[in-house]
Coordinates of C-alpha atoms in Angstrom, one line a residue:
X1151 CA 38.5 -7.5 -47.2
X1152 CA 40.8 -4.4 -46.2
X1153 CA 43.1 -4.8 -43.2
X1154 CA 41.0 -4.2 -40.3
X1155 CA 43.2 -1.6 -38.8
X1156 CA 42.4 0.6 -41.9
X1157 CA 38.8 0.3 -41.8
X1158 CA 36.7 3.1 -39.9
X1159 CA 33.3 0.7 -39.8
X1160 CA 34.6 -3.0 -39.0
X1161 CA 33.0 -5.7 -40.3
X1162 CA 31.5 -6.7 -36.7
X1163 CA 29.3 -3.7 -36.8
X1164 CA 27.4 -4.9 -40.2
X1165 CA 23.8 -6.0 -38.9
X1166 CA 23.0 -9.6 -39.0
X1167 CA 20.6 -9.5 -41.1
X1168 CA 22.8 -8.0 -44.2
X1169 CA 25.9 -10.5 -43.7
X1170 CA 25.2 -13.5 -46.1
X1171 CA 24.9 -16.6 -44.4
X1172 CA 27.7 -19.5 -45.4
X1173 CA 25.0 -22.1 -45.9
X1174 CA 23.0 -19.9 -47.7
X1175 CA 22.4 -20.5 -51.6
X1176 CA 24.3 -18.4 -53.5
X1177 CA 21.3 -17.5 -55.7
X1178 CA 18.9 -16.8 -52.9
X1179 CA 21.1 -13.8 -51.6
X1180 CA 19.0 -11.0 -51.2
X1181 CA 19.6 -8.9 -54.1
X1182 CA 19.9 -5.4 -52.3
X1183 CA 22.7 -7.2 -49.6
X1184 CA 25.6 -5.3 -51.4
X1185 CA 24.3 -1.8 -51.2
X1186 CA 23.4 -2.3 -47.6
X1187 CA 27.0 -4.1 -46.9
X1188 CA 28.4 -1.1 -48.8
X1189 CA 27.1 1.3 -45.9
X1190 CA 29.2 -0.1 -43.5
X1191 CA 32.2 -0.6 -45.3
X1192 CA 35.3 2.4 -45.6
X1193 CA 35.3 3.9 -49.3
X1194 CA 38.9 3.1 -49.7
X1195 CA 40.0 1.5 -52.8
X1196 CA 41.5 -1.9 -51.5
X1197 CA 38.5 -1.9 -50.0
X1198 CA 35.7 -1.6 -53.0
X1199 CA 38.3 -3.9 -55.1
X1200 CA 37.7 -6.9 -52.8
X1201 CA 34.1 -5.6 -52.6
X1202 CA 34.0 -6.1 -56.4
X1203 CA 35.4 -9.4 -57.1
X1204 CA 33.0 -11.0 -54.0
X1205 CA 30.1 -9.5 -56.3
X1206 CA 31.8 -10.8 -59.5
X1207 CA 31.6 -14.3 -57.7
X1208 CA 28.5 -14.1 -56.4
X1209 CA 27.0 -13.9 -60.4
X1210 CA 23.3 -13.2 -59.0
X1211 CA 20.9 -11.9 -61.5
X1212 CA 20.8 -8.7 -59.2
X1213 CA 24.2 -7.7 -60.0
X1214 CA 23.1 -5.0 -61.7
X1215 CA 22.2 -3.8 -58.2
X1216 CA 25.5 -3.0 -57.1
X1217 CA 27.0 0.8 -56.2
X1218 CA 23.5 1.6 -55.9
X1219 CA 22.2 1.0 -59.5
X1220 CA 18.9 -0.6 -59.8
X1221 CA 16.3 -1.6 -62.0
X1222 CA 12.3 -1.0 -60.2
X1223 CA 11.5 -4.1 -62.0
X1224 CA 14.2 -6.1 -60.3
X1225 CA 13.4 -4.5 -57.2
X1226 CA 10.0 -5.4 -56.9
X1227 CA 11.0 -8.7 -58.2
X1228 CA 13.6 -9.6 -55.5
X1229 CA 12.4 -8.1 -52.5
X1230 CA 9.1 -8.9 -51.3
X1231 CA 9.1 -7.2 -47.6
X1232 CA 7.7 -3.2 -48.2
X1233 CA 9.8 -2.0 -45.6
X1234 CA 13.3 -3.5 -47.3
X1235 CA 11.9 -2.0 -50.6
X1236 CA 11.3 1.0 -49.4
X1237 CA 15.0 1.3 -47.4
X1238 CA 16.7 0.2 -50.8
X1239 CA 14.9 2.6 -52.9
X1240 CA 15.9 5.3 -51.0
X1241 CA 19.5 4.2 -51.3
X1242 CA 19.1 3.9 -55.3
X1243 CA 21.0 6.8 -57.2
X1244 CA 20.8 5.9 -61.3
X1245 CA 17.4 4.4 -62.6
X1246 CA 17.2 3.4 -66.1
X1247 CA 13.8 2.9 -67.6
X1248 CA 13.5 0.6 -71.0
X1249 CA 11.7 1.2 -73.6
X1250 CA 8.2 0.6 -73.1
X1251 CA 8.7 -0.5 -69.7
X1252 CA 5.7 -1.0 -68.0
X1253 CA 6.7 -0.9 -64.7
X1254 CA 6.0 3.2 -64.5
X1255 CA 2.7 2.4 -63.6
X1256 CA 2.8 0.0 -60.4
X1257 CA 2.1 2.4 -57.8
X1258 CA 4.4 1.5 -55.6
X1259 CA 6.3 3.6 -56.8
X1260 CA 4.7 6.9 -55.8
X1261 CA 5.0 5.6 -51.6
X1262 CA 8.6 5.2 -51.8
X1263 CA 11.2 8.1 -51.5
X1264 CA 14.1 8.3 -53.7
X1265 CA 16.2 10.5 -51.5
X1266 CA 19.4 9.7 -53.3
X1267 CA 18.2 9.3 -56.5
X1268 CA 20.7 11.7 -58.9
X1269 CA 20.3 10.4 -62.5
X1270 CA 17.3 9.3 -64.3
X1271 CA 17.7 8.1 -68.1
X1272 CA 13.8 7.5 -69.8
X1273 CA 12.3 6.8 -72.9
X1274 CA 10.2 9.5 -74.4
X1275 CA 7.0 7.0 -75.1
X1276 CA 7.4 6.0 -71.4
X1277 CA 8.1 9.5 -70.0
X1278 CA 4.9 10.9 -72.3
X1279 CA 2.6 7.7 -70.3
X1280 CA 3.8 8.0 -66.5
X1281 CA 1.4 9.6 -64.4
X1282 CA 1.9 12.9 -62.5
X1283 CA 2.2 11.6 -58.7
X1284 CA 4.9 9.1 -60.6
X1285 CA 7.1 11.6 -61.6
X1286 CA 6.5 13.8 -58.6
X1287 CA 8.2 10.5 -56.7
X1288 CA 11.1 10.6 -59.3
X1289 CA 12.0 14.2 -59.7
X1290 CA 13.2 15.0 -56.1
X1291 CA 15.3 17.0 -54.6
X1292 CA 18.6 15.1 -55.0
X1293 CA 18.1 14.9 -58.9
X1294 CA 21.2 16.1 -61.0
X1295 CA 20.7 14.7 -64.3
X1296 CA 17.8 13.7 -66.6
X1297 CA 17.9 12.5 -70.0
X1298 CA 15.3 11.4 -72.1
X1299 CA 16.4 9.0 -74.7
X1300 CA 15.5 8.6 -78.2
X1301 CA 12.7 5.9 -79.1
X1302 CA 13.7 5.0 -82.6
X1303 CA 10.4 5.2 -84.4
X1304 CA 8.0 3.7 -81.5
X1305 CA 4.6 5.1 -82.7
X1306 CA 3.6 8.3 -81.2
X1307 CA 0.3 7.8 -79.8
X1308 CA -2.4 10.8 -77.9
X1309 CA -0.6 10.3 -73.9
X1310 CA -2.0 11.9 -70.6
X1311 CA 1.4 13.8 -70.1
X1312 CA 1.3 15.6 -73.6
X1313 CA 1.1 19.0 -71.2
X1314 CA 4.8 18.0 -70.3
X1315 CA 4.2 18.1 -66.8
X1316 CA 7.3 16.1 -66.5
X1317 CA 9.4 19.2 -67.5
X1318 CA 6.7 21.5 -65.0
X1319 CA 8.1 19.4 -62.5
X1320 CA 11.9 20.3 -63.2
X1321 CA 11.5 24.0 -63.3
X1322 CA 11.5 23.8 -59.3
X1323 CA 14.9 21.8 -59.0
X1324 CA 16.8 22.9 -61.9
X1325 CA 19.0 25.0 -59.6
X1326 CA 20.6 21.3 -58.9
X1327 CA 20.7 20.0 -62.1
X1328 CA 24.2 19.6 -64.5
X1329 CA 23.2 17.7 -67.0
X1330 CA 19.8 17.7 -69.3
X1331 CA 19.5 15.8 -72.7
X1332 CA 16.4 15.5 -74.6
X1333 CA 17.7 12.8 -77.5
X1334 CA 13.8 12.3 -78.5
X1335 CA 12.0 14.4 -80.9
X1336 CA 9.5 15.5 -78.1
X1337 CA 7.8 19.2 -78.3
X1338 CA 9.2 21.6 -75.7
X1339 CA 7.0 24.5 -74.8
X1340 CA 8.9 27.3 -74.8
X1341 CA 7.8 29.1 -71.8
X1342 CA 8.3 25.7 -69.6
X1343 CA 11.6 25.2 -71.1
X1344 CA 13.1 28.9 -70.6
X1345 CA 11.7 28.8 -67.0
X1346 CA 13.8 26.1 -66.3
X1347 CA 17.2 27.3 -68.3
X1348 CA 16.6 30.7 -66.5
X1349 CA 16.9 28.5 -63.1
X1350 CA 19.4 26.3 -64.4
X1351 CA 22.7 27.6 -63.1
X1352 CA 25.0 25.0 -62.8
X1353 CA 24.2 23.0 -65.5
X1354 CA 27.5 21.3 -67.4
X1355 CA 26.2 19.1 -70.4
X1356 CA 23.2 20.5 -72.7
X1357 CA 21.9 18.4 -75.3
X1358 CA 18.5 19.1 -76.8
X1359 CA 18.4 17.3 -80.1
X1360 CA 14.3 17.8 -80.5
X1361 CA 13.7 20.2 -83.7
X1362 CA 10.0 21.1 -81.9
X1363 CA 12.8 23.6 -80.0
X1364 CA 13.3 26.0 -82.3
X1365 CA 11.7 28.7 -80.5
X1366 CA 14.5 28.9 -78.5
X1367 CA 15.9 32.4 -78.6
X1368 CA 19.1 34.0 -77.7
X1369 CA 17.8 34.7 -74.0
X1370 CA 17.9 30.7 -73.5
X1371 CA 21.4 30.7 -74.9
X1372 CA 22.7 33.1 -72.6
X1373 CA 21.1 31.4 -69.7
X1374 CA 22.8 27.9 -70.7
X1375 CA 26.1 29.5 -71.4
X1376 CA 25.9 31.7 -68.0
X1377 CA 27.2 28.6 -66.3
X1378 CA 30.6 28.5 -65.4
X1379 CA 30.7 24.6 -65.4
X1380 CA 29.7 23.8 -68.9
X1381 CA 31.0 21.6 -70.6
X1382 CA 29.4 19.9 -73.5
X1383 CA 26.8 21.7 -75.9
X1384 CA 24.3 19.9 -78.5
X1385 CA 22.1 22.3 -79.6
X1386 CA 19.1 21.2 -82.4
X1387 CA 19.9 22.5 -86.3
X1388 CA 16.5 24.8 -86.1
X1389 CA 18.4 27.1 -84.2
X1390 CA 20.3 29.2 -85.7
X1391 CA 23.0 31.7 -84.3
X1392 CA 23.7 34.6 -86.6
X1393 CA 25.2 38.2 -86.1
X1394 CA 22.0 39.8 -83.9
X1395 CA 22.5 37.0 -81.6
X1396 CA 26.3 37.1 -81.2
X1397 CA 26.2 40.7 -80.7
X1398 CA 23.7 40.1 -78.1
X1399 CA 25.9 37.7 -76.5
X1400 CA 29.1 39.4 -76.9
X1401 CA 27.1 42.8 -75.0
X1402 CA 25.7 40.8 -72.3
X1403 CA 29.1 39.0 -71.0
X1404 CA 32.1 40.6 -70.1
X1405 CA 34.8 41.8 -72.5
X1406 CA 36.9 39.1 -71.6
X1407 CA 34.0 36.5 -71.4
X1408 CA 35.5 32.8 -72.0
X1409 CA 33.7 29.2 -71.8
X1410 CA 37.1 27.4 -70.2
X1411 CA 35.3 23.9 -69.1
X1412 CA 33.9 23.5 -72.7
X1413 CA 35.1 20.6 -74.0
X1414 CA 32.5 19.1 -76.8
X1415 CA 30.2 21.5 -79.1
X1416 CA 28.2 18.4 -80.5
X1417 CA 25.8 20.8 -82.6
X1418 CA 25.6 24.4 -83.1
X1419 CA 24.0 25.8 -86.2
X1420 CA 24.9 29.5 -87.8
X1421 CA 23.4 31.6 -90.2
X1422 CA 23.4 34.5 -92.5
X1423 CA 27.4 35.1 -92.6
X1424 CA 27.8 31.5 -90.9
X1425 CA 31.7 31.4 -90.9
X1426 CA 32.2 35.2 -89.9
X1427 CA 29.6 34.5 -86.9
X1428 CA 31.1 31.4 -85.9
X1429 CA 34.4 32.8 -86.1
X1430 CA 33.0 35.9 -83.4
X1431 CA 31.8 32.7 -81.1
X1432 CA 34.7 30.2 -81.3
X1433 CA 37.5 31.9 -79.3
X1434 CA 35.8 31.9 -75.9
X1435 CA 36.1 28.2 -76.4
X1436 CA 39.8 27.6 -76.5
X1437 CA 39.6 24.5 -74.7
X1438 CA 37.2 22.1 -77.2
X1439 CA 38.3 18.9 -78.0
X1440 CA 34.8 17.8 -80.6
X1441 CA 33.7 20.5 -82.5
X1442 CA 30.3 20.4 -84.3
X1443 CA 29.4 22.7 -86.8
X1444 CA 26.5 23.4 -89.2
X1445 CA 27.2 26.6 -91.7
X1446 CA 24.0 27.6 -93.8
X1447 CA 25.1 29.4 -96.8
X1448 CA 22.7 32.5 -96.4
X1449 CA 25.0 35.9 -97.1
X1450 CA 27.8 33.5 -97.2
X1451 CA 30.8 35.7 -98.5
X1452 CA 34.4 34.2 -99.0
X1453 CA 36.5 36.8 -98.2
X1454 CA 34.4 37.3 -94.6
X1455 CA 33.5 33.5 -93.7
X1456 CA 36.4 31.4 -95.2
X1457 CA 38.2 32.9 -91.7
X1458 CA 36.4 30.5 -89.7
X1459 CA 38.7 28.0 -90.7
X1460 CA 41.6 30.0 -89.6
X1461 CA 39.8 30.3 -86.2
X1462 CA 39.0 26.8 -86.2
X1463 CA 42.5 25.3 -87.1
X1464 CA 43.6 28.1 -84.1
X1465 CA 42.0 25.7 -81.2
X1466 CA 45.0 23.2 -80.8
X1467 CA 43.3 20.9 -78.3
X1468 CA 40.7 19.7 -81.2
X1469 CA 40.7 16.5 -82.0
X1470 CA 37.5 15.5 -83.5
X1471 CA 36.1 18.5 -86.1
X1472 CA 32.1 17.4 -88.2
X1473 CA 31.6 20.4 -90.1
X1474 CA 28.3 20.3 -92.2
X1475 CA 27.6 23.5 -95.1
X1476 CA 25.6 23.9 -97.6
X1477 CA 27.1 24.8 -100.8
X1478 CA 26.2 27.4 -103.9
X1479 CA 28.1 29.3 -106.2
X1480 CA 28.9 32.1 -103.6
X1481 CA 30.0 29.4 -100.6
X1482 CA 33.1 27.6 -101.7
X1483 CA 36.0 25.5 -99.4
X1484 CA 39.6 26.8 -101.3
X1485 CA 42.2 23.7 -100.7
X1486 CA 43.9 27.2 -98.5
X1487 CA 40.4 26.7 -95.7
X1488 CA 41.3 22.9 -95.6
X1489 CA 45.1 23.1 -94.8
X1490 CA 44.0 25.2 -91.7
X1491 CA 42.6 22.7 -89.9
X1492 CA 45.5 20.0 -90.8
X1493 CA 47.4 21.6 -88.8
X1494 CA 45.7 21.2 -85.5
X1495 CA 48.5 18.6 -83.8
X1496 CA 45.7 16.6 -81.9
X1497 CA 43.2 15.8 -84.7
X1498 CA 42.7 12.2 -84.8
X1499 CA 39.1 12.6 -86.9
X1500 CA 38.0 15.5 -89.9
X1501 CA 34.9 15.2 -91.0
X1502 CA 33.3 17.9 -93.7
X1503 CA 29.8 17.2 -95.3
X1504 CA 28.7 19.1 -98.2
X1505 CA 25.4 19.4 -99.7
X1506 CA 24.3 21.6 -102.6
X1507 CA 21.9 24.3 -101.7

């Protein structure tokens, strides 16, 4: 461990009954010991590096428990004493639920009190199943991030939470949430979901891939870019940006208005003049590095949209660029369009899909 004379909490003042015994089985170590040794211990990095390879030789199945990321199924499996369960759940700050995991519906879960708990990641089919007082356990006050992952074809099937009570119960906390991402095909009422993007304010990654969201409107886009913070934007391909919305944008921030934390616009779909919108849009974002783009050939007109490429080829920190358009006789790429964005000095990956109309 760290020299002693560096370390605020010495080892000495570690209770008893966390310091591993030396004639105690390696594989009968209590698997929430590390978290609760971690308490005691200064966060230096000599320190956590010692901390580590002690954990690396330990090789217990509850490694996954250490820095305070646990599994409720390994929990419950390890610990048997409700009291020692409870005090490690309330140290807990990731949870990670598989798919079609059934351990959402042992109630122990609703007694304990996740007071650190900042990131939950859930499968939709799970998320859709879990009961209200569940979720009312999960979603507390510490929450930061909450992602509901993609099932891959698991069968939809009638749930109880099909009311979305799950996203009733962010609304309340979204002031402390920076990250959302809805990767499953899940509907979103629109009321729910602008309550909480109105409350939202510090958010920094946004990705809602679900196409049941495209009654989103220009008010929810302003709220999500209102954040200073943001920093990565993945918006579904049913919602479109076009003139009326930029020039609703454009009004509502400030003239010199600028998004200098974005770094990744994973999807963002225009319309109706595509490259002469995106091209309005683009600049407040000088700082992108991934650059997402779907241009719908509606009013498409060369000599107004082919400048989007210009704009494009303009941000110099790019490095990966997926543009998707949909071609006709009016929307055409001129070899011109293309040498724009070869020029960009840190493009490592140029992607442009075409698909006739």
């Amino acid at each position: 461990m760290a020299d002693r004379k560096r370390t605020t909490s010495p080892f000495w003042q570690i209770p008893a009954e966390v310091i591993p015994a030396v004639t105690s089985p390696i594989g009968k170590l209590p698997p929430e010991i590390i978290s609760n040794i971690f308490q005691f211990l200064p966060h230096d990095t000599i320190t956590a590096a010692n901390v580590v390879e002690v954990c690396k030789l330990w090789q217990f199945q509850g490694a996954n428990l250490v820095w305070r990321r646990a599994t409720l199924r390994d929990l419950f499996h390890y610990v048997s004493d409700p009291q020692r369960v409870a005090g490690f759940a309330s140290q807990i700050e990731t949870l990670h639920f598989g798919p079609r995991q059934g351990i959402l519906a042992d109630a122990r879960i609703k007694t304990l009190d996740f007071t650190r708990l900042q990131r939950i990641q859930i499968y939709g089919h799970n998320l859709s199943f879990t009961d209200e007082d569940t979720l009312k356990a999960l979603i507390t006050p510490a929450l930061k991030v909450f992602e509901v992952l993609d099932d891959f074809g698991v069968p939809f099937r009638p749930a109880p939470n099909d009311d979305n009570v799950w996203l009733a119960l962010l609304v309340p906390v979204a002031h402390q949430i920076t990250e959302l991402s809805f990767r499953e095909q899940i509907h979103l009422p629109y009321e729910l979901l602008h309550d909480f993007l109105r409350g939202a304010i510090h958010l920094e990654r946004v990705v809602i891939e679900s196409e049941d969201s495209s009654q989103m409107t220009y008010h929810d886009l302003i709220c999500i870019l209102t954040s200073p913070k943001l920093e990565h934007l993945d918006l579904p391909g049913t919602f479109n940006i076009d003139t009326v919305v930029v020039n609703s944008l454009l009004r509502h921030f400030d003239p010199d208005w600028s998004l200098p934390a974005m770094r990744v616009l994973g999807r963002l779909s225009f319309d109706r003049g595509a490259g002469r919108v995106a091209a309005r849009l683009l600049p407040v974002m000088p700082n992108l590095t991934e650059l997402g783009l779907d241009l719908n050939p509606t009013l498409w007109d060369d000599a107004k949209d082919l400048k989007v490429f210009a704009v494009i080829g303009g941000l110099e920190k790019l490095e990966v660029v997926n543009i998707h358009m949909q071609l006709d006789d009016k929307c055409t790429i001129p070899s011109s369009s293309l040498l724009e964005l070869i020029r960009l000095p840190n493009l490592k990956e140029l992607i442009i899909e075409t698909q006739k109309k």
